[in-house]
Amino acid sequence: MDVKITIIDREGTAHEVDAPTDMAMNLMEVIRSYELAPEGTIGICGGMAMCASCQCYVQSDTELQEKEDEEEAMLAEAFYVQDNSRLSCQIPITEDLEGLVVELAPSEE
């Protein structure tokens, strides 16, 4: 099953995409698969919560799982952090994400 997610790229353009819930993907991998951020500017660490290149701002009131310690620590050191910041690599694609709206944080490059 797919869920509809809206991803606002770094230019401010909204893209409604279908994200598969049956492939154990995370939001960062979905963003990369749709090429909504330039290669090399997102998911640099490969989804290990070791960089903040996949930081996004959650714009909808979608229920997300709690941040793990690694994500909290990474966001504490990242640039452009807001109250609604999350690392998209730490958001697994599940049916609960239907209607999620996220905006990509500016690149730190």
Short mmCIF file of N, CA and C in Angstrom, two decimals:
data_model
loop_
_atom_site.label_atom_id
_atom_site.label_comp_id
_atom_site.label_asym_id
_atom_site.label_seq_id
_atom_site.Cartn_x
_atom_site.Cartn_y
_atom_site.Cartn_z
N MET A 1 0.84 -1.19 0.00
CA MET A 1 0.00 0.00 0.00
C MET A 1 0.88 1.25 0.00
N ASP A 2 0.44 2.25 -0.71
CA ASP A 2 1.16 3.52 -0.73
C ASP A 2 0.43 4.55 0.13
N VAL A 3 1.21 5.48 0.68
CA VAL A 3 0.62 6.62 1.35
C VAL A 3 1.00 7.87 0.57
N LYS A 4 0.11 8.85 0.61
CA LYS A 4 0.38 10.13 -0.07
C LYS A 4 1.10 11.04 0.91
N ILE A 5 2.24 11.54 0.49
CA ILE A 5 3.05 12.46 1.30
C ILE A 5 3.36 13.66 0.43
N THR A 6 3.30 14.85 1.03
CA THR A 6 3.69 16.06 0.31
C THR A 6 5.06 16.49 0.81
N ILE A 7 5.99 16.64 -0.13
CA ILE A 7 7.35 17.05 0.19
C ILE A 7 7.61 18.38 -0.50
N ILE A 8 7.94 19.39 0.29
CA ILE A 8 8.25 20.72 -0.25
C ILE A 8 9.76 20.81 -0.39
N ASP A 9 10.23 20.97 -1.63
CA ASP A 9 11.67 20.97 -1.87
C ASP A 9 12.31 22.28 -1.42
N ARG A 10 13.63 22.37 -1.58
CA ARG A 10 14.35 23.54 -1.08
C ARG A 10 14.07 24.80 -1.88
N GLU A 11 13.40 24.66 -3.02
CA GLU A 11 12.99 25.83 -3.80
C GLU A 11 11.58 26.26 -3.45
N GLY A 12 10.92 25.50 -2.55
CA GLY A 12 9.57 25.85 -2.14
C GLY A 12 8.47 25.22 -2.97
N THR A 13 8.82 24.29 -3.85
CA THR A 13 7.83 23.61 -4.68
C THR A 13 7.32 22.37 -3.96
N ALA A 14 5.99 22.24 -3.90
CA ALA A 14 5.39 21.07 -3.24
C ALA A 14 5.23 19.93 -4.24
N HIS A 15 5.60 18.73 -3.81
CA HIS A 15 5.47 17.52 -4.63
C HIS A 15 4.65 16.51 -3.84
N GLU A 16 3.50 16.10 -4.39
CA GLU A 16 2.75 15.03 -3.73
C GLU A 16 3.25 13.72 -4.31
N VAL A 17 3.76 12.85 -3.45
CA VAL A 17 4.35 11.59 -3.92
C VAL A 17 3.65 10.42 -3.24
N ASP A 18 3.77 9.26 -3.90
CA ASP A 18 3.28 8.01 -3.33
C ASP A 18 4.47 7.32 -2.69
N ALA A 19 4.36 7.01 -1.41
CA ALA A 19 5.45 6.34 -0.69
C ALA A 19 4.98 4.93 -0.31
N PRO A 20 5.75 3.90 -0.70
CA PRO A 20 5.34 2.53 -0.40
C PRO A 20 5.55 2.18 1.07
N THR A 21 4.54 1.56 1.67
CA THR A 21 4.66 1.18 3.08
C THR A 21 5.23 -0.22 3.25
N ASP A 22 5.43 -0.93 2.13
CA ASP A 22 5.81 -2.35 2.22
C ASP A 22 7.27 -2.59 1.83
N MET A 23 8.08 -1.55 1.77
CA MET A 23 9.47 -1.73 1.33
C MET A 23 10.48 -1.33 2.40
N ALA A 24 10.02 -1.12 3.63
CA ALA A 24 10.90 -0.76 4.74
C ALA A 24 11.75 0.47 4.41
N MET A 25 11.14 1.42 3.71
CA MET A 25 11.85 2.65 3.36
C MET A 25 11.64 3.69 4.45
N ASN A 26 12.55 4.67 4.47
CA ASN A 26 12.32 5.82 5.34
C ASN A 26 12.09 7.04 4.45
N LEU A 27 11.70 8.13 5.07
CA LEU A 27 11.32 9.32 4.31
C LEU A 27 12.49 9.86 3.48
N MET A 28 13.70 9.80 4.03
CA MET A 28 14.87 10.27 3.29
C MET A 28 15.04 9.48 1.98
N GLU A 29 14.84 8.15 2.05
CA GLU A 29 14.99 7.33 0.85
C GLU A 29 13.91 7.65 -0.18
N VAL A 30 12.72 7.99 0.28
CA VAL A 30 11.66 8.40 -0.64
C VAL A 30 12.04 9.71 -1.33
N ILE A 31 12.54 10.67 -0.55
CA ILE A 31 12.96 11.95 -1.12
C ILE A 31 14.04 11.72 -2.18
N ARG A 32 14.98 10.83 -1.88
CA ARG A 32 16.05 10.54 -2.84
C ARG A 32 15.51 9.83 -4.07
N SER A 33 14.59 8.89 -3.87
CA SER A 33 14.09 8.13 -5.02
C SER A 33 13.32 9.02 -5.99
N TYR A 34 12.69 10.07 -5.47
CA TYR A 34 11.99 11.03 -6.34
C TYR A 34 12.91 12.17 -6.78
N GLU A 35 14.17 12.13 -6.33
CA GLU A 35 15.17 13.14 -6.69
C GLU A 35 14.69 14.55 -6.38
N LEU A 36 14.17 14.72 -5.15
CA LEU A 36 13.65 16.02 -4.74
C LEU A 36 14.72 16.88 -4.06
N ALA A 37 15.92 16.35 -3.94
CA ALA A 37 17.06 17.12 -3.45
C ALA A 37 18.26 16.71 -4.30
N PRO A 38 19.15 17.64 -4.60
CA PRO A 38 20.31 17.29 -5.43
C PRO A 38 21.14 16.17 -4.79
N GLU A 39 21.60 15.25 -5.61
CA GLU A 39 22.44 14.17 -5.14
C GLU A 39 23.62 14.73 -4.34
N GLY A 40 23.92 14.10 -3.21
CA GLY A 40 25.04 14.57 -2.40
C GLY A 40 24.67 15.65 -1.40
N THR A 41 23.38 16.07 -1.40
CA THR A 41 22.97 17.09 -0.42
C THR A 41 21.98 16.53 0.59
N ILE A 42 21.62 15.26 0.43
CA ILE A 42 20.67 14.66 1.37
C ILE A 42 21.07 13.21 1.63
N GLY A 43 20.97 12.81 2.90
CA GLY A 43 21.29 11.42 3.24
C GLY A 43 22.76 11.09 3.07
N ILE A 44 23.61 12.05 3.33
CA ILE A 44 25.04 11.85 3.10
C ILE A 44 25.59 10.69 3.93
N CYS A 45 25.08 10.53 5.16
CA CYS A 45 25.60 9.46 6.01
C CYS A 45 24.92 8.13 5.73
N GLY A 46 23.97 8.10 4.81
CA GLY A 46 23.31 6.85 4.47
C GLY A 46 22.17 6.49 5.41
N GLY A 47 21.68 7.44 6.16
CA GLY A 47 20.52 7.18 7.00
C GLY A 47 20.85 6.70 8.40
N MET A 48 22.04 7.02 8.88
CA MET A 48 22.48 6.55 10.19
C MET A 48 22.29 7.59 11.29
N ALA A 49 21.61 8.70 11.00
CA ALA A 49 21.46 9.82 11.94
C ALA A 49 22.82 10.37 12.36
N MET A 50 23.78 10.34 11.42
CA MET A 50 25.13 10.84 11.70
C MET A 50 25.37 12.20 11.04
N CYS A 51 24.41 12.69 10.27
CA CYS A 51 24.53 14.02 9.69
C CYS A 51 23.12 14.61 9.71
N ALA A 52 23.00 15.86 9.39
CA ALA A 52 21.66 16.47 9.38
C ALA A 52 21.26 16.87 7.97
N SER A 53 21.88 16.23 6.97
CA SER A 53 21.60 16.63 5.58
C SER A 53 20.16 16.32 5.17
N CYS A 54 19.50 15.44 5.88
CA CYS A 54 18.12 15.08 5.52
C CYS A 54 17.10 15.76 6.42
N GLN A 55 17.52 16.77 7.17
CA GLN A 55 16.60 17.45 8.08
C GLN A 55 15.39 17.99 7.31
N CYS A 56 14.23 17.84 7.93
CA CYS A 56 13.03 18.40 7.33
C CYS A 56 12.17 18.99 8.44
N TYR A 57 11.24 19.84 8.03
CA TYR A 57 10.29 20.45 8.96
C TYR A 57 8.93 19.81 8.74
N VAL A 58 8.36 19.28 9.80
CA VAL A 58 7.06 18.62 9.70
C VAL A 58 5.97 19.70 9.76
N GLN A 59 5.23 19.85 8.66
CA GLN A 59 4.23 20.92 8.54
C GLN A 59 2.82 20.45 8.90
N SER A 60 2.59 19.16 8.91
CA SER A 60 1.25 18.64 9.24
C SER A 60 1.27 18.14 10.68
N ASP A 61 0.09 17.87 11.23
CA ASP A 61 0.04 17.38 12.61
C ASP A 61 0.04 15.86 12.65
N THR A 62 0.70 15.26 11.68
CA THR A 62 0.81 13.81 11.59
C THR A 62 1.55 13.26 12.81
N GLU A 63 1.02 12.19 13.36
CA GLU A 63 1.64 11.55 14.53
C GLU A 63 2.89 10.80 14.08
N LEU A 64 4.03 11.20 14.62
CA LEU A 64 5.29 10.52 14.29
C LEU A 64 5.82 9.84 15.54
N GLN A 65 6.66 8.82 15.33
CA GLN A 65 7.26 8.19 16.50
C GLN A 65 8.26 9.14 17.14
N GLU A 66 8.51 8.94 18.42
CA GLU A 66 9.40 9.82 19.18
C GLU A 66 10.81 9.81 18.60
N LYS A 67 11.52 10.91 18.79
CA LYS A 67 12.92 10.97 18.38
C LYS A 67 13.77 10.06 19.28
N GLU A 68 14.69 9.35 18.64
CA GLU A 68 15.67 8.58 19.41
C GLU A 68 16.79 9.52 19.86
N ASP A 69 17.62 9.05 20.77
CA ASP A 69 18.71 9.88 21.30
C ASP A 69 19.65 10.37 20.20
N GLU A 70 19.96 9.49 19.22
CA GLU A 70 20.88 9.87 18.15
C GLU A 70 20.32 11.04 17.35
N GLU A 71 19.03 10.98 17.07
CA GLU A 71 18.40 12.06 16.29
C GLU A 71 18.40 13.36 17.09
N GLU A 72 18.05 13.27 18.38
CA GLU A 72 18.07 14.46 19.25
C GLU A 72 19.47 15.08 19.26
N ALA A 73 20.49 14.25 19.41
CA ALA A 73 21.87 14.75 19.48
C ALA A 73 22.29 15.40 18.17
N MET A 74 21.91 14.80 17.05
CA MET A 74 22.28 15.35 15.75
C MET A 74 21.58 16.69 15.52
N LEU A 75 20.31 16.76 15.86
CA LEU A 75 19.58 18.02 15.67
C LEU A 75 20.10 19.11 16.60
N ALA A 76 20.65 18.72 17.73
CA ALA A 76 21.21 19.71 18.66
C ALA A 76 22.41 20.43 18.06
N GLU A 77 23.07 19.78 17.09
CA GLU A 77 24.26 20.36 16.48
C GLU A 77 24.02 20.91 15.08
N ALA A 78 22.83 20.68 14.56
CA ALA A 78 22.56 21.03 13.16
C ALA A 78 22.24 22.51 13.00
N PHE A 79 22.32 22.98 11.75
CA PHE A 79 21.92 24.33 11.40
C PHE A 79 20.44 24.36 11.06
N TYR A 80 19.85 25.54 11.12
CA TYR A 80 18.46 25.78 10.67
C TYR A 80 17.43 24.94 11.42
N VAL A 81 17.75 24.52 12.65
CA VAL A 81 16.83 23.66 13.39
C VAL A 81 15.64 24.48 13.89
N GLN A 82 14.45 23.91 13.75
CA GLN A 82 13.23 24.51 14.26
C GLN A 82 12.55 23.52 15.19
N ASP A 83 11.49 23.97 15.87
CA ASP A 83 10.78 23.09 16.80
C ASP A 83 10.23 21.85 16.12
N ASN A 84 9.92 21.97 14.83
CA ASN A 84 9.31 20.85 14.11
C ASN A 84 10.33 20.11 13.25
N SER A 85 11.62 20.29 13.54
CA SER A 85 12.66 19.59 12.76
C SER A 85 12.70 18.11 13.09
N ARG A 86 12.89 17.31 12.04
CA ARG A 86 13.15 15.88 12.19
C ARG A 86 14.20 15.50 11.15
N LEU A 87 14.88 14.40 11.40
CA LEU A 87 15.75 13.81 10.38
C LEU A 87 14.88 12.85 9.59
N SER A 88 14.77 13.08 8.29
CA SER A 88 13.84 12.26 7.50
C SER A 88 14.28 10.80 7.44
N CYS A 89 15.58 10.52 7.66
CA CYS A 89 16.02 9.12 7.66
C CYS A 89 15.50 8.36 8.87
N GLN A 90 15.01 9.09 9.87
CA GLN A 90 14.51 8.45 11.09
C GLN A 90 12.99 8.34 11.11
N ILE A 91 12.36 8.60 9.95
CA ILE A 91 10.90 8.49 9.85
C ILE A 91 10.57 7.33 8.91
N PRO A 92 10.25 6.17 9.47
CA PRO A 92 9.89 5.03 8.61
C PRO A 92 8.55 5.29 7.92
N ILE A 93 8.45 4.81 6.69
CA ILE A 93 7.21 4.98 5.93
C ILE A 93 6.19 3.94 6.41
N THR A 94 5.15 4.42 7.07
CA THR A 94 4.08 3.53 7.54
C THR A 94 2.74 4.13 7.11
N GLU A 95 1.68 3.35 7.27
CA GLU A 95 0.35 3.81 6.89
C GLU A 95 -0.05 5.05 7.69
N ASP A 96 0.55 5.23 8.87
CA ASP A 96 0.22 6.39 9.70
C ASP A 96 0.64 7.71 9.06
N LEU A 97 1.52 7.65 8.06
CA LEU A 97 2.04 8.89 7.46
C LEU A 97 1.14 9.46 6.37
N GLU A 98 0.01 8.83 6.10
CA GLU A 98 -0.91 9.35 5.08
C GLU A 98 -1.18 10.82 5.36
N GLY A 99 -0.94 11.67 4.35
CA GLY A 99 -1.21 13.10 4.48
C GLY A 99 -0.07 13.91 5.09
N LEU A 100 1.04 13.25 5.40
CA LEU A 100 2.19 13.97 5.97
C LEU A 100 2.65 15.07 5.02
N VAL A 101 2.99 16.22 5.59
CA VAL A 101 3.57 17.32 4.81
C VAL A 101 4.89 17.70 5.47
N VAL A 102 5.97 17.64 4.70
CA VAL A 102 7.27 18.05 5.22
C VAL A 102 7.93 19.01 4.25
N GLU A 103 8.75 19.88 4.80
CA GLU A 103 9.55 20.81 3.98
C GLU A 103 11.01 20.51 4.25
N LEU A 104 11.80 20.39 3.19
CA LEU A 104 13.23 20.13 3.36
C LEU A 104 13.91 21.36 3.94
N ALA A 105 14.77 21.13 4.92
CA ALA A 105 15.55 22.23 5.51
C ALA A 105 16.60 22.67 4.49
N PRO A 106 17.07 23.91 4.60
CA PRO A 106 18.12 24.36 3.68
C PRO A 106 19.36 23.47 3.76
N SER A 107 20.05 23.33 2.66
CA SER A 107 21.29 22.56 2.66
C SER A 107 22.34 23.29 3.48
N GLU A 108 23.18 22.52 4.18
CA GLU A 108 24.22 23.14 5.00
C GLU A 108 25.48 23.45 4.22
N GLU A 109 25.47 23.11 2.93
CA GLU A 109 26.66 23.32 2.08
C GLU A 109 26.85 24.81 1.83
#
